[in-house]
Coordinates of C-alpha atoms in Angstrom, one line a residue:
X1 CA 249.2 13.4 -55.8
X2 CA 251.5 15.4 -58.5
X3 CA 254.5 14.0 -59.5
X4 CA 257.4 14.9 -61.1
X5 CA 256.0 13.2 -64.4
X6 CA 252.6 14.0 -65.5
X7 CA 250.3 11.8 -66.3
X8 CA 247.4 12.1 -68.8
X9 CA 245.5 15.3 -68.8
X10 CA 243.0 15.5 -66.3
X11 CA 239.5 15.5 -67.2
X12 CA 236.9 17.8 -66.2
X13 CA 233.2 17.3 -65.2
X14 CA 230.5 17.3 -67.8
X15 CA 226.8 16.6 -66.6
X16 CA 228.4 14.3 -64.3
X17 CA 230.4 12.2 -66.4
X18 CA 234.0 12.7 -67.6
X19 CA 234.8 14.9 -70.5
X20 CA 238.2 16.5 -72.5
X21 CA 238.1 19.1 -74.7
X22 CA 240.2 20.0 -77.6
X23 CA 243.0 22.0 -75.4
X24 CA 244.8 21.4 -72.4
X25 CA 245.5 23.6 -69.5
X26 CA 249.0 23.9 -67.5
X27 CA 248.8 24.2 -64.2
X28 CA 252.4 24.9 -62.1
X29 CA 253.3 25.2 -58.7
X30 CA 254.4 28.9 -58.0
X31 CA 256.9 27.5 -55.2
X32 CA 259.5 26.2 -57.7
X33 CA 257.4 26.8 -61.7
X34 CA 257.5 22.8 -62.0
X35 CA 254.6 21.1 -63.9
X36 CA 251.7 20.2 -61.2
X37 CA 249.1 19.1 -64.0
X38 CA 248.0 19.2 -67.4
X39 CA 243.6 20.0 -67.2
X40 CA 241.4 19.6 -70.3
X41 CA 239.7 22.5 -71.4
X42 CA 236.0 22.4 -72.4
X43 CA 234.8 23.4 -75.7
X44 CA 232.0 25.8 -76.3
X45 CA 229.9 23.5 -77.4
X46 CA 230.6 21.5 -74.3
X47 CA 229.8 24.4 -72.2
X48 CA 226.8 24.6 -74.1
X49 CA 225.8 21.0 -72.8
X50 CA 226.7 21.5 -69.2
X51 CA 224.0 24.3 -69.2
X52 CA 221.5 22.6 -71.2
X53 CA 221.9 19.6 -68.9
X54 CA 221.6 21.6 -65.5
X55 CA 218.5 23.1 -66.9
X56 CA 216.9 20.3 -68.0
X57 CA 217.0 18.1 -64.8
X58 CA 216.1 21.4 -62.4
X59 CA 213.0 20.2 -61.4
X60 CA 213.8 16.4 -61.4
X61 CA 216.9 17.5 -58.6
X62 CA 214.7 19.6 -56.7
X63 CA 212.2 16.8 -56.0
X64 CA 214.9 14.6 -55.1
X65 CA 214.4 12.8 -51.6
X66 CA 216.5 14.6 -48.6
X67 CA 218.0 11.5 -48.3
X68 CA 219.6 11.2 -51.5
X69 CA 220.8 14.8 -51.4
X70 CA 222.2 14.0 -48.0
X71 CA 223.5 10.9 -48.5
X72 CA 225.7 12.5 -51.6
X73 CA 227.1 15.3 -49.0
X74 CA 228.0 12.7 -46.2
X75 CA 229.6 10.4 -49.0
X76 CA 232.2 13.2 -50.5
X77 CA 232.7 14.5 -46.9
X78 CA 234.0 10.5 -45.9
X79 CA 235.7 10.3 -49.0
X80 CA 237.5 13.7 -48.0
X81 CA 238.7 12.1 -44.6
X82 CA 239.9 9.3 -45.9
X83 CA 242.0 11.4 -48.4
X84 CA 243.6 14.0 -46.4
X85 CA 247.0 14.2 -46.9
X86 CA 246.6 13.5 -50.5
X87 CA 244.5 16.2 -51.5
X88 CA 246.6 18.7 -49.2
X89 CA 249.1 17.7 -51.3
X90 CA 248.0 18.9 -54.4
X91 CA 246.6 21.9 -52.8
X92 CA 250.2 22.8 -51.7
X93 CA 251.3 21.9 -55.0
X94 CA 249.0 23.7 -57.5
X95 CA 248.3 26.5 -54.8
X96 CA 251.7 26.9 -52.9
X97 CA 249.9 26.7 -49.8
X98 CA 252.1 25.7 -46.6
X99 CA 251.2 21.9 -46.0
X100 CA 249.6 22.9 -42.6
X101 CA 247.5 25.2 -44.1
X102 CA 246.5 23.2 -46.7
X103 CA 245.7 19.8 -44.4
X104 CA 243.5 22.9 -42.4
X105 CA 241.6 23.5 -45.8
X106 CA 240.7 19.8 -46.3
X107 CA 239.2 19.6 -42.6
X108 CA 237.2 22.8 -43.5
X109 CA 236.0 21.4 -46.7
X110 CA 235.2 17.8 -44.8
X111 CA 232.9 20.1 -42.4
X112 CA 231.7 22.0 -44.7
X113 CA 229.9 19.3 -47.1
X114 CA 229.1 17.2 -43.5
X115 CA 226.9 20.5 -42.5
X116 CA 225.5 20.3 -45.7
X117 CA 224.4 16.7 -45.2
X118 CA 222.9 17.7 -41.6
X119 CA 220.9 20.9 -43.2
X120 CA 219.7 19.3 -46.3
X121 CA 217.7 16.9 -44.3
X122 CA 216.0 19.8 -42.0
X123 CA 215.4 21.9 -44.9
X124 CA 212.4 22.5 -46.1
X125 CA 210.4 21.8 -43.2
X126 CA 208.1 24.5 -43.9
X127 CA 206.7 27.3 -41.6
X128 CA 203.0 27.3 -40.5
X129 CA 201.2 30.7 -39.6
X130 CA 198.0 31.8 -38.7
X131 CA 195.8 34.0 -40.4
X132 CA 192.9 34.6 -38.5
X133 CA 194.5 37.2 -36.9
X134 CA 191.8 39.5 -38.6
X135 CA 188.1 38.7 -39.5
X136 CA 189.3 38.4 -43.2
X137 CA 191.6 36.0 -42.7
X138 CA 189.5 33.0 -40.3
X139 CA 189.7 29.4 -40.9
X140 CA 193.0 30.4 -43.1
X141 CA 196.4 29.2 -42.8
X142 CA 199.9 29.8 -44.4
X143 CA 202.3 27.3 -44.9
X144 CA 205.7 28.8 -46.2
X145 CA 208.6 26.5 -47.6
X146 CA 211.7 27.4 -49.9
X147 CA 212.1 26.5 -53.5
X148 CA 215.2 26.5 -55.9
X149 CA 216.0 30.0 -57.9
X150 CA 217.4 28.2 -60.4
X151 CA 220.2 26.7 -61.5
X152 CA 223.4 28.2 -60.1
X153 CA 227.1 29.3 -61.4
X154 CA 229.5 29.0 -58.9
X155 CA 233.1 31.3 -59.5
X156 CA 235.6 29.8 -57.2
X157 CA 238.6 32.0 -56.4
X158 CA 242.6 30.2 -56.2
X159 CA 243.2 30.7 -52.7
X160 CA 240.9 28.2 -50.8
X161 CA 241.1 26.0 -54.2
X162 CA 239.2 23.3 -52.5
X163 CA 237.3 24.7 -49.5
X164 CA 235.9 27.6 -51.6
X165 CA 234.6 24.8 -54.2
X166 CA 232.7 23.2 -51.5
X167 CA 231.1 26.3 -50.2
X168 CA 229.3 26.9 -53.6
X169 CA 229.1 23.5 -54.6
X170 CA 227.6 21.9 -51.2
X171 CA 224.6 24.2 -50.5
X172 CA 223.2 23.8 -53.7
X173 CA 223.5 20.1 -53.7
X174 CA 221.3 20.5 -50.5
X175 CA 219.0 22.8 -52.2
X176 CA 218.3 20.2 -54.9
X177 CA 219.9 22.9 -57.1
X178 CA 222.3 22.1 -60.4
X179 CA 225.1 24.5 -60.0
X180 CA 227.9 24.8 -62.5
X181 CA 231.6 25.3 -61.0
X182 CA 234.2 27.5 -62.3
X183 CA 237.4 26.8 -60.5
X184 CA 239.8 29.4 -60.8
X185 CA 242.2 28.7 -63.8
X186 CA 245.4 29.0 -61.5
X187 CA 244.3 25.9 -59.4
X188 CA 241.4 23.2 -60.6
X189 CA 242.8 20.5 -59.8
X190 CA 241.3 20.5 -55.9
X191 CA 237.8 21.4 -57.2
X192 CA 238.1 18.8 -60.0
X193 CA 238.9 16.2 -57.4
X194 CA 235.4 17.3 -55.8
X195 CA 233.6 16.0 -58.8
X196 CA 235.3 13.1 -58.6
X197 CA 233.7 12.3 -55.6
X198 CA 230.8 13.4 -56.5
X199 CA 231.0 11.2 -59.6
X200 CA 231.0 8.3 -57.1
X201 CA 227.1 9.5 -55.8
X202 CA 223.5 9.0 -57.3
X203 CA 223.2 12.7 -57.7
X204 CA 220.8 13.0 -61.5
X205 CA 222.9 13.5 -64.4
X206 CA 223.2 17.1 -65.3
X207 CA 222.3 18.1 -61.3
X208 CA 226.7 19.1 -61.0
X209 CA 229.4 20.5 -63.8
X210 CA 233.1 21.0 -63.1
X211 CA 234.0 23.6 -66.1
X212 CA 237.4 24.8 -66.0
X213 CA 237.4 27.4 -68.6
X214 CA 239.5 30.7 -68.9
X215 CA 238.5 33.8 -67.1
X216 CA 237.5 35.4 -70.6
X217 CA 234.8 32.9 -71.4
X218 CA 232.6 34.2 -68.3
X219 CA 230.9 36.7 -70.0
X220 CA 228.5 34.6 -71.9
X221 CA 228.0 32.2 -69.3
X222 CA 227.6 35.2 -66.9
X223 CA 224.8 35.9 -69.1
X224 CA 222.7 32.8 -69.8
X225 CA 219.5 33.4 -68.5
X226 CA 219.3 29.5 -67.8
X227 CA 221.7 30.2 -65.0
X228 CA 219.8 32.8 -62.8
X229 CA 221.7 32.4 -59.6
X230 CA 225.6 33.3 -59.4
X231 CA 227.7 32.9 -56.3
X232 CA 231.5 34.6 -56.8
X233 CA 234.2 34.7 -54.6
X234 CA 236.8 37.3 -56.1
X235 CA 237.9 40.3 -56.2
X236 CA 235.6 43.6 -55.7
X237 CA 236.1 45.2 -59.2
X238 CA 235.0 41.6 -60.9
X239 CA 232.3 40.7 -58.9
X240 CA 230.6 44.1 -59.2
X241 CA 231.1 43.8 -63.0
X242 CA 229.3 40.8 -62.8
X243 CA 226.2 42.0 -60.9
X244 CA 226.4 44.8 -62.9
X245 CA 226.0 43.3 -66.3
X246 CA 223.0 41.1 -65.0
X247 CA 221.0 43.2 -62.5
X248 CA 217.8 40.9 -62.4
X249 CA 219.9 37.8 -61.7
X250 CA 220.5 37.2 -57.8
X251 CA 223.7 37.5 -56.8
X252 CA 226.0 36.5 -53.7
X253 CA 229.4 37.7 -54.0
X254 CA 232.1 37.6 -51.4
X255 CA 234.7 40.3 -52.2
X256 CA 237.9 41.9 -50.5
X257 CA 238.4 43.3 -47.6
X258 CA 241.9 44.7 -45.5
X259 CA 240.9 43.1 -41.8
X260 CA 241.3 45.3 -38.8
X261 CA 242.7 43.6 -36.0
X262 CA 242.1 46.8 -33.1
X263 CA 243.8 46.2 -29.1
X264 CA 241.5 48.6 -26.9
X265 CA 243.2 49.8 -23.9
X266 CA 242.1 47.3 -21.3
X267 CA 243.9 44.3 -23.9
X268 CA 247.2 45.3 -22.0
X269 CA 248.3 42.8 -19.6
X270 CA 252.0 40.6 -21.1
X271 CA 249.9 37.6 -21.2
X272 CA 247.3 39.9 -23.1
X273 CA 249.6 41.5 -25.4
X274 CA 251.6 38.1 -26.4
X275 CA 248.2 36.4 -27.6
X276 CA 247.2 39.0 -29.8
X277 CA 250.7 39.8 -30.8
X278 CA 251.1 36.3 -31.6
X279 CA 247.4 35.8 -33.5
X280 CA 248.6 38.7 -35.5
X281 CA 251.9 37.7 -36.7
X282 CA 250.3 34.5 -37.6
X283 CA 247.7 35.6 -39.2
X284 CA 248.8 38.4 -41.1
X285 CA 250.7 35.8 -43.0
X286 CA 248.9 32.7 -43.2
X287 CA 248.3 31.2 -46.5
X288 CA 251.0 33.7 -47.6
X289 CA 248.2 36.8 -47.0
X290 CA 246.0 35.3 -49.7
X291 CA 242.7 35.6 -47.6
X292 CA 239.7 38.2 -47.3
X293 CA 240.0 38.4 -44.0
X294 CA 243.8 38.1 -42.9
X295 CA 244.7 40.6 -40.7
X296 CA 246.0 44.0 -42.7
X297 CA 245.6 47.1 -40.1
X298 CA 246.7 46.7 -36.5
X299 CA 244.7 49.7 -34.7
X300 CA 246.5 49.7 -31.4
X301 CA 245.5 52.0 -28.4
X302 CA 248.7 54.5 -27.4
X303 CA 248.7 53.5 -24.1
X304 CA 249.9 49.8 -24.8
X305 CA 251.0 50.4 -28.8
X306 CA 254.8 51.0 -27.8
X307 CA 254.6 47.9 -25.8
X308 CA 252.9 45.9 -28.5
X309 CA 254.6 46.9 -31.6
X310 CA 258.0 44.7 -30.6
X311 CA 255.8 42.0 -29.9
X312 CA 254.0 41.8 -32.9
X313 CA 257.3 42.4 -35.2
X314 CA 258.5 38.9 -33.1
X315 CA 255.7 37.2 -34.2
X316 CA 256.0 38.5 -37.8
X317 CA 259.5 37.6 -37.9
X318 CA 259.2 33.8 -35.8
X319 CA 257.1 32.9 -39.3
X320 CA 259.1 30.6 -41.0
X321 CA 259.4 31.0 -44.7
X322 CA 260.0 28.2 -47.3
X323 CA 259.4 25.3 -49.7
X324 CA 255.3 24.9 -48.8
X325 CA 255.7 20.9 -49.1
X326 CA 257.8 21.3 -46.0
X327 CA 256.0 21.1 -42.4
X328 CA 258.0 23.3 -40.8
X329 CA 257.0 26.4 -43.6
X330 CA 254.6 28.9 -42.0
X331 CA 254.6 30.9 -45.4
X332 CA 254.6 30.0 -48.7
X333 CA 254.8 31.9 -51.4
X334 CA 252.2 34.4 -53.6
X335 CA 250.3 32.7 -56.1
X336 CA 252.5 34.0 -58.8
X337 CA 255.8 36.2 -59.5
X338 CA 253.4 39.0 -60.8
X339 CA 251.4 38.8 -57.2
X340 CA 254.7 39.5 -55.5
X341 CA 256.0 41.9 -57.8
X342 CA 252.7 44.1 -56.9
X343 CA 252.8 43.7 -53.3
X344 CA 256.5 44.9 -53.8
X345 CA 255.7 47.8 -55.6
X346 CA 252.7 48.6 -53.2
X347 CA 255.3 48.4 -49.7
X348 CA 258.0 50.2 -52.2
X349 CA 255.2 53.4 -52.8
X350 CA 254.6 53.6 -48.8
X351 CA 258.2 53.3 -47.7
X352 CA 258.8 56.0 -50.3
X353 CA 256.0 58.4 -49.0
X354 CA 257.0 58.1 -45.5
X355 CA 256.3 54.7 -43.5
X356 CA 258.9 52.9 -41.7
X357 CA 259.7 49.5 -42.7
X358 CA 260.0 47.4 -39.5
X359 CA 260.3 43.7 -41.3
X360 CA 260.5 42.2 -44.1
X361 CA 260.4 44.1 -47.6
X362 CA 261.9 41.8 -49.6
X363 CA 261.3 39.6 -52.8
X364 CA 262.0 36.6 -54.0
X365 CA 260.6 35.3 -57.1
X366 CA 257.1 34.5 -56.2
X367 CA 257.9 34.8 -52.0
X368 CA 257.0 37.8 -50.0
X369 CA 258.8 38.1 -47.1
X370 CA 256.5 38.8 -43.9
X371 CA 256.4 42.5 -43.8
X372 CA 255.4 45.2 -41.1
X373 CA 255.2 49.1 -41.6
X374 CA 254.3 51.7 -39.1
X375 CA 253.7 55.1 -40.0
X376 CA 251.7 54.7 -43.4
X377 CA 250.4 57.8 -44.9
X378 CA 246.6 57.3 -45.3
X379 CA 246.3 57.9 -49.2
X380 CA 249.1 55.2 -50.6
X381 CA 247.9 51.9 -51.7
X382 CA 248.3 49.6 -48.8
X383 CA 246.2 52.0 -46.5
X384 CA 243.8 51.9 -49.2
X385 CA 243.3 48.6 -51.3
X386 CA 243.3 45.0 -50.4
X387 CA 247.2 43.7 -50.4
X388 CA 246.5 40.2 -50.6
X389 CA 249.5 39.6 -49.4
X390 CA 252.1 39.2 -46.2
X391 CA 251.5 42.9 -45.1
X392 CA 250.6 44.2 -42.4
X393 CA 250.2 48.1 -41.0
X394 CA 250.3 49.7 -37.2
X395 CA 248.6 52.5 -36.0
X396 CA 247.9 54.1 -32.5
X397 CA 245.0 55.7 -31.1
X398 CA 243.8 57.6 -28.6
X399 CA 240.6 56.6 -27.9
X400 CA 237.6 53.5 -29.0
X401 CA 236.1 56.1 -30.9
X402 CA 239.0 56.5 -32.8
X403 CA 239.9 53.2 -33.5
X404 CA 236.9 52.4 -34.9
X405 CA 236.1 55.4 -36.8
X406 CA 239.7 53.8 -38.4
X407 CA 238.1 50.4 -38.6
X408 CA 235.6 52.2 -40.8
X409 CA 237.2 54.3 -42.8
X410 CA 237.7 51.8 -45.5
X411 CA 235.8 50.9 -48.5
X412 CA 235.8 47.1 -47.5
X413 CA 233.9 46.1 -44.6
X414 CA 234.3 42.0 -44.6
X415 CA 235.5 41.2 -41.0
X416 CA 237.2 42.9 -37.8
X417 CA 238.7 41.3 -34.5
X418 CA 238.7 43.6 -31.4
X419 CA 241.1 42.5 -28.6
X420 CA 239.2 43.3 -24.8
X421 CA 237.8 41.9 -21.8
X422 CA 235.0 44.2 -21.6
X423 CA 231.9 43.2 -22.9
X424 CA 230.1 46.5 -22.8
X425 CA 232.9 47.6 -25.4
X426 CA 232.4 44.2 -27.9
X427 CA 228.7 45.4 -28.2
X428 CA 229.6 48.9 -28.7
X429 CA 232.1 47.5 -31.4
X430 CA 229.4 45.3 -32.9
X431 CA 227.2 48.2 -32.9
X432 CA 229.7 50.6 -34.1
X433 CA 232.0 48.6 -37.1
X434 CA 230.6 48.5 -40.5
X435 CA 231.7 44.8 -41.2
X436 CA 230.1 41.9 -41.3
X437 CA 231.5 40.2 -38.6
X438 CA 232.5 40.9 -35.7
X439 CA 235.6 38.5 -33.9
X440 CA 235.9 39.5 -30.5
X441 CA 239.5 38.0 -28.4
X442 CA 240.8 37.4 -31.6
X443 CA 241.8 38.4 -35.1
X444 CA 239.3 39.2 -38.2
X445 CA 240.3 35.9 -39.9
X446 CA 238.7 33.5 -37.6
X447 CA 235.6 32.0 -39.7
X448 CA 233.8 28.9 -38.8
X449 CA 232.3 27.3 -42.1
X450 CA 228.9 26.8 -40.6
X451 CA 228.7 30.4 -39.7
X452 CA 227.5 33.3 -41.8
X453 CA 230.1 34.7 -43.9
X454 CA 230.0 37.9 -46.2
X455 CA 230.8 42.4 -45.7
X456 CA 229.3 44.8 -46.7
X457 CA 230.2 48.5 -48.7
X458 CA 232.9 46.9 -51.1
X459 CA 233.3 43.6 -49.8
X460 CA 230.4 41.8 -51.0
X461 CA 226.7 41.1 -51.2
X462 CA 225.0 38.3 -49.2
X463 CA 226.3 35.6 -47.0
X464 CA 228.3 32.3 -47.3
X465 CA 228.2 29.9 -44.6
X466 CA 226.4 26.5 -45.5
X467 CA 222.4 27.3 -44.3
X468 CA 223.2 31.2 -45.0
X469 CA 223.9 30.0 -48.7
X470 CA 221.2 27.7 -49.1
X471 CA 218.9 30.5 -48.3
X472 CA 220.4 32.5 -50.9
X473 CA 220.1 29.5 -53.5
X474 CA 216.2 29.5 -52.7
X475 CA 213.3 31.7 -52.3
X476 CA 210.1 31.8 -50.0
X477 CA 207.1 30.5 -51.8
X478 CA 203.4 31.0 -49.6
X479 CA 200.7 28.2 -49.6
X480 CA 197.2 29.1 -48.4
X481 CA 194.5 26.8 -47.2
X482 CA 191.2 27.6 -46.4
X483 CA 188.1 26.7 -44.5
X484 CA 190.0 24.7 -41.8
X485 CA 188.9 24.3 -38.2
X486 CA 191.9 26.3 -36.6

């Protein structure tokens, strides 16, 4: 838990054991700029042994008994519950994340590594088939099971500091895969305290690495063909870099995306029209706007939009804005002054071309305040790029069609929520929305961490979600027997 005073540098995670480097990281809460944490910084040459190590003990980790694997998962998961409010703590410190948010993130992240536990021990199990389907293939048989790429790098982003840890580091513990974590530099402390726990298992030495090195040191480790497999959570022009600059490496990257939140016309009773009014206000907002999948566009049919749009500017303003370490704070502030300054300049540019400003608009510091705008002109900023931020848009339409010919007029396609009753309409919207999930009663940022999880177009390649992930962490390998009495 951070204190005013700050202790010793934290150490990082090096083959499993603790490790400093030469330099020291300062890591500060963007609430109020105070000292959160000093984090040593490892050397290249310490890099160096992190990868060495993980590629060394690749096959050793892979053979290890389910039960092991398992019995790490279930053990960090405990330890997890039994530190709650500690570790929300220092995510709301280093991340300025409200503290209900932030005790949300360390129930995720308990789930999370308990799903692992459950699918490490049914992985694996292996697929028999039949081949005596034709002549050539009698007294034959297939047995297909998965097998490790490789050892992976996992890029964690600062905005689910300790949640978006455990989604790379978790499936690849159940894999039996070494994985190397980069937190992001802005907050790992919460993914250091993972390998903490994780120091407390009998994984192998070598089989985990907590690394938190600067952004441009990537590059080279981006590269090292002893890590085949990367899995990034970031932004769309990074993560495309990446895959990129390694096109034989398999990657999974989950990218941006500006949520769709669309109310068809039968969504239009007052009971209706208060739940999605008040899902949207909140989630427009929550964890300050910092998410993939926080709702951006409202895409409202014109029959209930006048009716709505009140609503929804209710909701926005109910928020309550503050110091994160208090309860009471819905909304926290932006990960940095420079984060809010940008979101200020992008609601500045569409005020200036033409959209009305219906809440919010203001600045302070690193603190957004919740914002609404009607009437955006299609080609500014906001309607086009991912605000990250407590922004959101209105729009009316006249028709389905149109509202989701709106949904998909977007580069990013990560998630949408469509508010209606009618189920003929939620399959025509899962049919018709180029997004990779669909959320229908509710808003796009509902995700369940067991689920698959991942766009498409600009916002990403692959799925997260703890099976979904070990499947991209492995590959099918055939085994044939012959001559038996099938």
């Amino acid at each position: 838990m951070p204190n005013e005073t700050v202790a010793a540098p934290h150490a990082f995670w090096l083959a499993g054991r603790r490790a400093t480097g030469e330099e020291t990281l300062d890591v500060t809460s963007p609430w109020d700029g105070r000292l959160v944490g000093k984090v040593a910084v490892p050397t290249d040459a310490q890099v160096e042994e992190a990868v060495a190590a993980a590629y060394a003990v690749r096959d050793e980790f892979a053979a290890t008994p389910a039960h092991v694997r398992a019995a790490a998962l279930d053990h960090v998961s405990r330890r997890l519950v039994e530190r709650t409010e500690e570790i929300a703590r220092l995510i709301s410190a280093e991340n300025g994340k409200p503290m209900k948010w932030a005790r949300g993130e360390v129930g995720r992240a308990i789930s999370v590594f308990r799903f692992a536990a459950e699918e490490s021990r049914r992985f694996n199990g292996g697929e028999a088939q039949r081949l005596d389907t034709d002549a050539g293939g009698t007294g034959r048989l297939a047995l297909t099971r998965r097998f490790p790429r490789g050892a992976v790098l996992g890029i964690a982003p600062f905005n689910f500091p300790l949640n978006l840890c455990a989604h790379k580091i978790a499936p690849a513990i159940a894999v039996g895969t070494p994985i190397i974590l980069k937190p992001a530099p802005a907050t790992p402390l919460s993914g250091l305290l993972i390998g903490e726990l994780l120091a407390e298992t009998d994984l192998p030495a070598g089989a985990w690495s907590v690394l938190p090195v600067a952004n441009d040191r990537m590059p080279a480790l981006v590269q090292d063909e002893r890590l085949p497999v990367i899995s990034f959570t970031g932004s769309d022009k990074v993560g495309f870099a990446i895959m990129d600059s390694v096109p034989r490496k398999h990657c999974t990257l989950e990218l941006g995306g500006n949520g769709a939140a669309v109310v068809l016309a039968d969504y239009a009773s007052e009971k209706d029209l208060d739940w999605a009014a008040t899902r949207i206000g909140t989630f427009a907002n929550y964890q300050g706007g910092q998410s993939c999948i926080s709702v951006q566009r409202v895409v409202a049919d014109a029959s209930l939009y006048e009716r709505l749009v009140p609503k929804i500017v209710a909701a926005v303003e109910a928020q309550v804005t503050g110091d994160p370490s208090d309860d009471a704070t819905d909304v926290g502030p932006l990960v940095s002054e420079d984060a809010a300054k940008r979101v200020e300049a992008w609601v500045d540019e569409a005020v200036a071309g033409g959209a009305r400003l219906l809440a919010g608009g203001k600045r302070d510091g690193a603190s957004y305040a919740p914002t609404v705008l009607a009437d955006v002109p299609p080609d500014v900023t906001i309607s086009c790029e991912e605000v990250f931020g407590p922004v959101l848009t209105l729009s009316s339409v006249d028709s389905e069609e149109a509202a989701f010919e709106m949904v998909n007029d977007s580069k990013y396609g990560l998630q949408a929520g469509v508010f209606t009753h009618d189920v003929q309409a939620a399959f025509r919207a899962h049919r018709a929305l180029e997004v990779g999930g669909v959320i229908v009663g509710d808003i796009p940022s509902y995700r369940a961490d067991q689920m698959p999880y991942g766009g498409v177009k600009q916002s990403g390649v692959g799925r997260e979600g703890v099976k979904y992930a070990m499947d991209d962490y492995t590959y099918e390998r055939v085994m044939v027997f012959t001559g038996l009495a099938l």
